[in-house]
Amino acid sequence: MASPQGAPVPEEQRLGPVLRRHDQVQAGTTDQRLLDSVGPSEWVHTDPWRVMRIQSEFVEGFGALAELGPAVSVFGSARTPRDSKEYDAGVRIGRALVDAGFAVITGGGPGAMEAANKGAKEAGGVSVGLGIELPFEQGMNDYVNLGVDFRYFFVRKTCFVKYARGFVVLPGGLGTLDELFEALTLVQTRKVTRFPIVLFGTAYWSGLVDWLRDTLIAEGKASMHDLELFRLSDDVDEAVTLLTKEVGL
């Protein structure tokens, strides 16, 4: 027996842990069979392949952030103007978190996320951006010095919580509310422990808090104790103190 190139095939062959002899010897190599193979491509759109892709996102995210150290995730609107008080607050929060010994994690986008990353970078800290693939994605902001892009929201959200000691939530929209209530649910159900959540901007968040108390809790859908899952603040130093006090940093 000869190989496709005409060279004699050996009597004994080792392919990784597998030993093949005599008529079980295969022509060519594993790399060759991989690189030469051409076939249907429908498999890249199947759920088993998606599971592998999801797994790879977890591996990449965990690998990038495993040695990050103490960190806080900061959320807020991508539409926050750079000349607004909210943007300035985000910068000051990012800077204060780094000064307190934290890395800063955001969604990596513009607006409030950019502000927190800017403050963190200017303070000489680790400025993390966890981006997401969106039809209107604007890319990672320039102040991120460690970035990971995700296809799947749930993988990204896992990393926001897994590698953070707490959340600071600036005024934001649906994405910000999604992250906020995800975190509140995880704390309420004790899926995570010692996880402080600070809502920054009393005027912005007071309507939501009133609804939680006067509707959600009043109708028995939650308990008064759930209002203790978060704190409100308008002061940067107070917000950072609330975080450090609870996580013991």
Short mmCIF file of N, CA and C in Angstrom, two decimals, residues 38-144:
data_model
loop_
_atom_site.label_atom_id
_atom_site.label_comp_id
_atom_site.label_asym_id
_atom_site.label_seq_id
_atom_site.Cartn_x
_atom_site.Cartn_y
_atom_site.Cartn_z
N VAL A 38 -13.56 18.68 2.11
CA VAL A 38 -14.55 19.62 1.64
C VAL A 38 -15.90 18.92 1.69
N GLY A 39 -16.88 19.57 2.33
CA GLY A 39 -18.19 18.93 2.46
C GLY A 39 -19.26 19.94 2.75
N PRO A 40 -20.42 19.48 3.12
CA PRO A 40 -21.54 20.39 3.41
C PRO A 40 -21.19 21.34 4.56
N SER A 41 -21.74 22.55 4.52
CA SER A 41 -21.45 23.55 5.56
C SER A 41 -22.64 23.85 6.45
N GLU A 42 -23.73 23.11 6.29
CA GLU A 42 -24.92 23.39 7.09
C GLU A 42 -24.66 23.24 8.59
N TRP A 43 -23.67 22.43 8.95
CA TRP A 43 -23.42 22.14 10.36
C TRP A 43 -23.04 23.39 11.15
N VAL A 44 -22.54 24.45 10.48
CA VAL A 44 -22.16 25.65 11.23
C VAL A 44 -23.39 26.42 11.70
N HIS A 45 -24.58 26.03 11.25
CA HIS A 45 -25.81 26.71 11.65
C HIS A 45 -26.67 25.85 12.58
N THR A 46 -26.11 24.77 13.08
CA THR A 46 -26.87 23.86 13.93
C THR A 46 -26.63 24.16 15.41
N ASP A 47 -27.54 23.72 16.26
CA ASP A 47 -27.41 23.98 17.70
C ASP A 47 -26.16 23.36 18.32
N PRO A 48 -25.77 22.12 17.94
CA PRO A 48 -24.52 21.59 18.53
C PRO A 48 -23.32 22.50 18.26
N TRP A 49 -23.24 23.09 17.07
CA TRP A 49 -22.13 24.00 16.78
C TRP A 49 -22.27 25.28 17.58
N ARG A 50 -23.49 25.76 17.76
CA ARG A 50 -23.70 26.96 18.58
C ARG A 50 -23.27 26.71 20.02
N VAL A 51 -23.52 25.51 20.52
CA VAL A 51 -23.09 25.17 21.88
C VAL A 51 -21.57 25.27 22.00
N MET A 52 -20.86 24.81 21.00
CA MET A 52 -19.41 24.91 21.00
C MET A 52 -18.97 26.37 20.97
N ARG A 53 -19.67 27.18 20.19
CA ARG A 53 -19.33 28.60 20.10
C ARG A 53 -19.61 29.30 21.43
N ILE A 54 -20.71 28.95 22.07
CA ILE A 54 -21.03 29.50 23.39
C ILE A 54 -19.94 29.11 24.39
N GLN A 55 -19.56 27.84 24.35
CA GLN A 55 -18.50 27.37 25.24
C GLN A 55 -17.21 28.14 25.02
N SER A 56 -16.89 28.41 23.76
CA SER A 56 -15.65 29.13 23.46
C SER A 56 -15.71 30.56 24.00
N GLU A 57 -16.90 31.18 24.01
CA GLU A 57 -17.02 32.53 24.55
C GLU A 57 -16.79 32.53 26.06
N PHE A 58 -17.32 31.53 26.74
CA PHE A 58 -17.06 31.42 28.17
C PHE A 58 -15.56 31.23 28.43
N VAL A 59 -14.93 30.37 27.64
CA VAL A 59 -13.49 30.12 27.82
C VAL A 59 -12.69 31.39 27.60
N GLU A 60 -12.99 32.12 26.54
CA GLU A 60 -12.25 33.36 26.25
C GLU A 60 -12.49 34.41 27.32
N GLY A 61 -13.74 34.56 27.74
CA GLY A 61 -14.06 35.55 28.77
C GLY A 61 -13.42 35.22 30.10
N PHE A 62 -13.55 33.98 30.52
CA PHE A 62 -12.96 33.56 31.79
C PHE A 62 -11.45 33.69 31.75
N GLY A 63 -10.85 33.30 30.62
CA GLY A 63 -9.40 33.37 30.51
C GLY A 63 -8.88 34.79 30.56
N ALA A 64 -9.61 35.72 29.95
CA ALA A 64 -9.17 37.12 29.92
C ALA A 64 -9.31 37.79 31.28
N LEU A 65 -10.30 37.37 32.07
CA LEU A 65 -10.64 38.09 33.30
C LEU A 65 -10.23 37.36 34.58
N ALA A 66 -9.72 36.15 34.46
CA ALA A 66 -9.46 35.33 35.65
C ALA A 66 -8.51 36.00 36.64
N GLU A 67 -7.55 36.76 36.15
CA GLU A 67 -6.55 37.39 37.02
C GLU A 67 -6.78 38.90 37.17
N LEU A 68 -8.01 39.31 36.98
CA LEU A 68 -8.33 40.73 36.99
C LEU A 68 -8.18 41.36 38.38
N GLY A 69 -8.52 40.62 39.42
CA GLY A 69 -8.51 41.19 40.76
C GLY A 69 -9.85 41.83 41.08
N PRO A 70 -9.96 42.51 42.22
CA PRO A 70 -11.23 43.13 42.61
C PRO A 70 -11.69 44.13 41.55
N ALA A 71 -12.96 44.04 41.19
CA ALA A 71 -13.49 44.92 40.15
C ALA A 71 -14.93 45.28 40.45
N VAL A 72 -15.38 46.36 39.85
CA VAL A 72 -16.78 46.80 39.95
C VAL A 72 -17.29 47.04 38.53
N SER A 73 -18.48 46.54 38.25
CA SER A 73 -19.11 46.79 36.96
C SER A 73 -19.93 48.07 37.03
N VAL A 74 -19.74 48.93 36.05
CA VAL A 74 -20.46 50.21 35.99
C VAL A 74 -21.34 50.19 34.74
N PHE A 75 -22.63 50.48 34.95
CA PHE A 75 -23.59 50.47 33.85
C PHE A 75 -24.18 51.86 33.66
N GLY A 76 -24.70 52.11 32.49
CA GLY A 76 -25.34 53.38 32.19
C GLY A 76 -25.61 53.48 30.70
N SER A 77 -26.29 54.53 30.31
CA SER A 77 -26.75 54.66 28.94
C SER A 77 -25.61 54.91 27.96
N ALA A 78 -25.69 54.25 26.80
CA ALA A 78 -24.76 54.52 25.71
C ALA A 78 -25.04 55.88 25.08
N ARG A 79 -26.18 56.47 25.41
CA ARG A 79 -26.59 57.75 24.80
C ARG A 79 -26.24 58.96 25.68
N THR A 80 -25.56 58.74 26.77
CA THR A 80 -25.20 59.85 27.65
C THR A 80 -24.23 60.79 26.94
N PRO A 81 -24.58 62.07 26.78
CA PRO A 81 -23.68 63.02 26.08
C PRO A 81 -22.41 63.29 26.86
N ARG A 82 -21.35 63.54 26.16
CA ARG A 82 -20.06 63.80 26.81
C ARG A 82 -20.05 65.10 27.61
N ASP A 83 -20.92 66.02 27.26
CA ASP A 83 -20.94 67.30 27.98
C ASP A 83 -22.00 67.34 29.09
N SER A 84 -22.49 66.16 29.51
CA SER A 84 -23.54 66.11 30.51
C SER A 84 -22.97 65.86 31.91
N LYS A 85 -23.78 66.15 32.92
CA LYS A 85 -23.38 65.89 34.30
C LYS A 85 -23.24 64.39 34.55
N GLU A 86 -24.06 63.60 33.88
CA GLU A 86 -23.98 62.14 34.04
C GLU A 86 -22.65 61.60 33.53
N TYR A 87 -22.18 62.13 32.41
CA TYR A 87 -20.88 61.70 31.87
C TYR A 87 -19.77 62.07 32.84
N ASP A 88 -19.82 63.28 33.35
CA ASP A 88 -18.82 63.72 34.32
C ASP A 88 -18.84 62.84 35.56
N ALA A 89 -20.04 62.47 36.01
CA ALA A 89 -20.15 61.58 37.18
C ALA A 89 -19.53 60.22 36.88
N GLY A 90 -19.74 59.72 35.66
CA GLY A 90 -19.15 58.44 35.27
C GLY A 90 -17.64 58.47 35.30
N VAL A 91 -17.05 59.57 34.82
CA VAL A 91 -15.60 59.72 34.85
C VAL A 91 -15.11 59.72 36.29
N ARG A 92 -15.77 60.49 37.14
CA ARG A 92 -15.35 60.58 38.53
C ARG A 92 -15.52 59.25 39.26
N ILE A 93 -16.57 58.52 38.93
CA ILE A 93 -16.78 57.20 39.54
C ILE A 93 -15.68 56.23 39.10
N GLY A 94 -15.35 56.21 37.81
CA GLY A 94 -14.28 55.34 37.33
C GLY A 94 -12.97 55.63 38.01
N ARG A 95 -12.67 56.91 38.15
CA ARG A 95 -11.42 57.31 38.80
C ARG A 95 -11.42 56.92 40.27
N ALA A 96 -12.53 57.15 40.97
CA ALA A 96 -12.62 56.86 42.40
C ALA A 96 -12.55 55.36 42.67
N LEU A 97 -13.11 54.56 41.78
CA LEU A 97 -13.06 53.10 41.96
C LEU A 97 -11.62 52.60 41.86
N VAL A 98 -10.89 53.12 40.88
CA VAL A 98 -9.47 52.73 40.75
C VAL A 98 -8.69 53.17 41.99
N ASP A 99 -8.94 54.38 42.46
CA ASP A 99 -8.24 54.87 43.66
C ASP A 99 -8.55 54.01 44.88
N ALA A 100 -9.74 53.38 44.87
CA ALA A 100 -10.14 52.52 45.99
C ALA A 100 -9.63 51.09 45.84
N GLY A 101 -8.96 50.80 44.72
CA GLY A 101 -8.36 49.47 44.54
C GLY A 101 -9.12 48.55 43.61
N PHE A 102 -10.07 49.08 42.85
CA PHE A 102 -10.87 48.26 41.94
C PHE A 102 -10.45 48.46 40.49
N ALA A 103 -10.61 47.42 39.69
CA ALA A 103 -10.67 47.57 38.25
C ALA A 103 -12.10 47.98 37.89
N VAL A 104 -12.28 48.56 36.72
CA VAL A 104 -13.61 49.01 36.30
C VAL A 104 -14.03 48.22 35.06
N ILE A 105 -15.22 47.62 35.14
CA ILE A 105 -15.77 46.86 34.03
C ILE A 105 -17.00 47.58 33.50
N THR A 106 -17.07 47.79 32.19
CA THR A 106 -18.26 48.35 31.56
C THR A 106 -18.61 47.51 30.34
N GLY A 107 -19.67 47.93 29.65
CA GLY A 107 -20.04 47.27 28.41
C GLY A 107 -19.18 47.67 27.24
N GLY A 108 -18.21 48.58 27.48
CA GLY A 108 -17.24 48.91 26.46
C GLY A 108 -17.69 49.90 25.41
N GLY A 109 -18.94 50.35 25.51
CA GLY A 109 -19.48 51.24 24.50
C GLY A 109 -19.30 52.71 24.82
N PRO A 110 -20.07 53.57 24.15
CA PRO A 110 -19.98 55.01 24.37
C PRO A 110 -20.79 55.45 25.58
N GLY A 111 -20.96 56.75 25.73
CA GLY A 111 -21.82 57.29 26.78
C GLY A 111 -21.27 57.06 28.17
N ALA A 112 -22.13 56.62 29.07
CA ALA A 112 -21.75 56.41 30.46
C ALA A 112 -20.66 55.35 30.58
N MET A 113 -20.69 54.35 29.70
CA MET A 113 -19.65 53.32 29.73
C MET A 113 -18.29 53.92 29.41
N GLU A 114 -18.25 54.72 28.38
CA GLU A 114 -17.00 55.39 28.02
C GLU A 114 -16.50 56.26 29.17
N ALA A 115 -17.43 56.95 29.83
CA ALA A 115 -17.05 57.84 30.93
C ALA A 115 -16.35 57.07 32.04
N ALA A 116 -16.93 55.95 32.46
CA ALA A 116 -16.32 55.16 33.53
C ALA A 116 -14.98 54.59 33.10
N ASN A 117 -14.88 54.12 31.86
CA ASN A 117 -13.59 53.63 31.35
C ASN A 117 -12.56 54.75 31.29
N LYS A 118 -12.99 55.93 30.92
CA LYS A 118 -12.08 57.07 30.85
C LYS A 118 -11.51 57.39 32.22
N GLY A 119 -12.38 57.45 33.23
CA GLY A 119 -11.91 57.73 34.58
C GLY A 119 -10.95 56.67 35.08
N ALA A 120 -11.24 55.41 34.77
CA ALA A 120 -10.37 54.32 35.21
C ALA A 120 -9.01 54.39 34.53
N LYS A 121 -9.01 54.64 33.22
CA LYS A 121 -7.74 54.70 32.50
C LYS A 121 -6.90 55.89 32.96
N GLU A 122 -7.54 57.04 33.12
CA GLU A 122 -6.81 58.23 33.55
C GLU A 122 -6.23 58.08 34.95
N ALA A 123 -6.88 57.23 35.77
CA ALA A 123 -6.38 56.98 37.12
C ALA A 123 -5.30 55.91 37.14
N GLY A 124 -4.97 55.35 35.98
CA GLY A 124 -3.93 54.33 35.90
C GLY A 124 -4.38 52.94 36.26
N GLY A 125 -5.69 52.70 36.21
CA GLY A 125 -6.22 51.40 36.57
C GLY A 125 -6.52 50.52 35.38
N VAL A 126 -7.06 49.35 35.64
CA VAL A 126 -7.47 48.43 34.59
C VAL A 126 -8.88 48.82 34.15
N SER A 127 -9.02 49.11 32.88
CA SER A 127 -10.28 49.58 32.31
C SER A 127 -10.80 48.53 31.35
N VAL A 128 -11.82 47.80 31.77
CA VAL A 128 -12.30 46.63 31.04
C VAL A 128 -13.57 46.97 30.26
N GLY A 129 -13.65 46.48 29.04
CA GLY A 129 -14.86 46.60 28.24
C GLY A 129 -15.33 45.24 27.77
N LEU A 130 -16.57 44.90 28.09
CA LEU A 130 -17.17 43.66 27.63
C LEU A 130 -18.21 44.01 26.57
N GLY A 131 -17.80 43.97 25.31
CA GLY A 131 -18.65 44.40 24.22
C GLY A 131 -19.64 43.33 23.80
N ILE A 132 -20.59 43.73 22.96
CA ILE A 132 -21.60 42.79 22.47
C ILE A 132 -21.86 43.05 20.99
N GLU A 133 -22.07 41.98 20.24
CA GLU A 133 -22.38 42.08 18.82
C GLU A 133 -23.82 42.56 18.66
N LEU A 134 -23.99 43.75 18.10
CA LEU A 134 -25.31 44.33 17.87
C LEU A 134 -25.39 44.90 16.46
N PRO A 135 -26.61 45.00 15.89
CA PRO A 135 -26.73 45.59 14.54
C PRO A 135 -26.22 47.02 14.48
N PHE A 136 -26.31 47.75 15.60
CA PHE A 136 -25.88 49.15 15.64
C PHE A 136 -24.65 49.33 16.50
N GLU A 137 -23.87 48.27 16.66
CA GLU A 137 -22.69 48.31 17.53
C GLU A 137 -21.72 49.40 17.07
N GLN A 138 -21.24 50.19 18.04
CA GLN A 138 -20.33 51.28 17.72
C GLN A 138 -18.87 50.96 18.07
N GLY A 139 -18.59 49.75 18.47
CA GLY A 139 -17.23 49.36 18.76
C GLY A 139 -16.80 49.71 20.17
N MET A 140 -15.63 49.21 20.55
CA MET A 140 -15.09 49.44 21.88
C MET A 140 -14.58 50.88 22.00
N ASN A 141 -14.90 51.53 23.11
CA ASN A 141 -14.43 52.91 23.26
C ASN A 141 -12.92 52.95 23.47
N ASP A 142 -12.34 54.12 23.26
CA ASP A 142 -10.88 54.27 23.23
C ASP A 142 -10.23 54.15 24.61
N TYR A 143 -11.01 54.13 25.68
CA TYR A 143 -10.45 54.12 27.03
C TYR A 143 -10.37 52.71 27.63
N VAL A 144 -10.76 51.72 26.86
CA VAL A 144 -10.66 50.32 27.30
C VAL A 144 -9.24 49.82 27.07
#
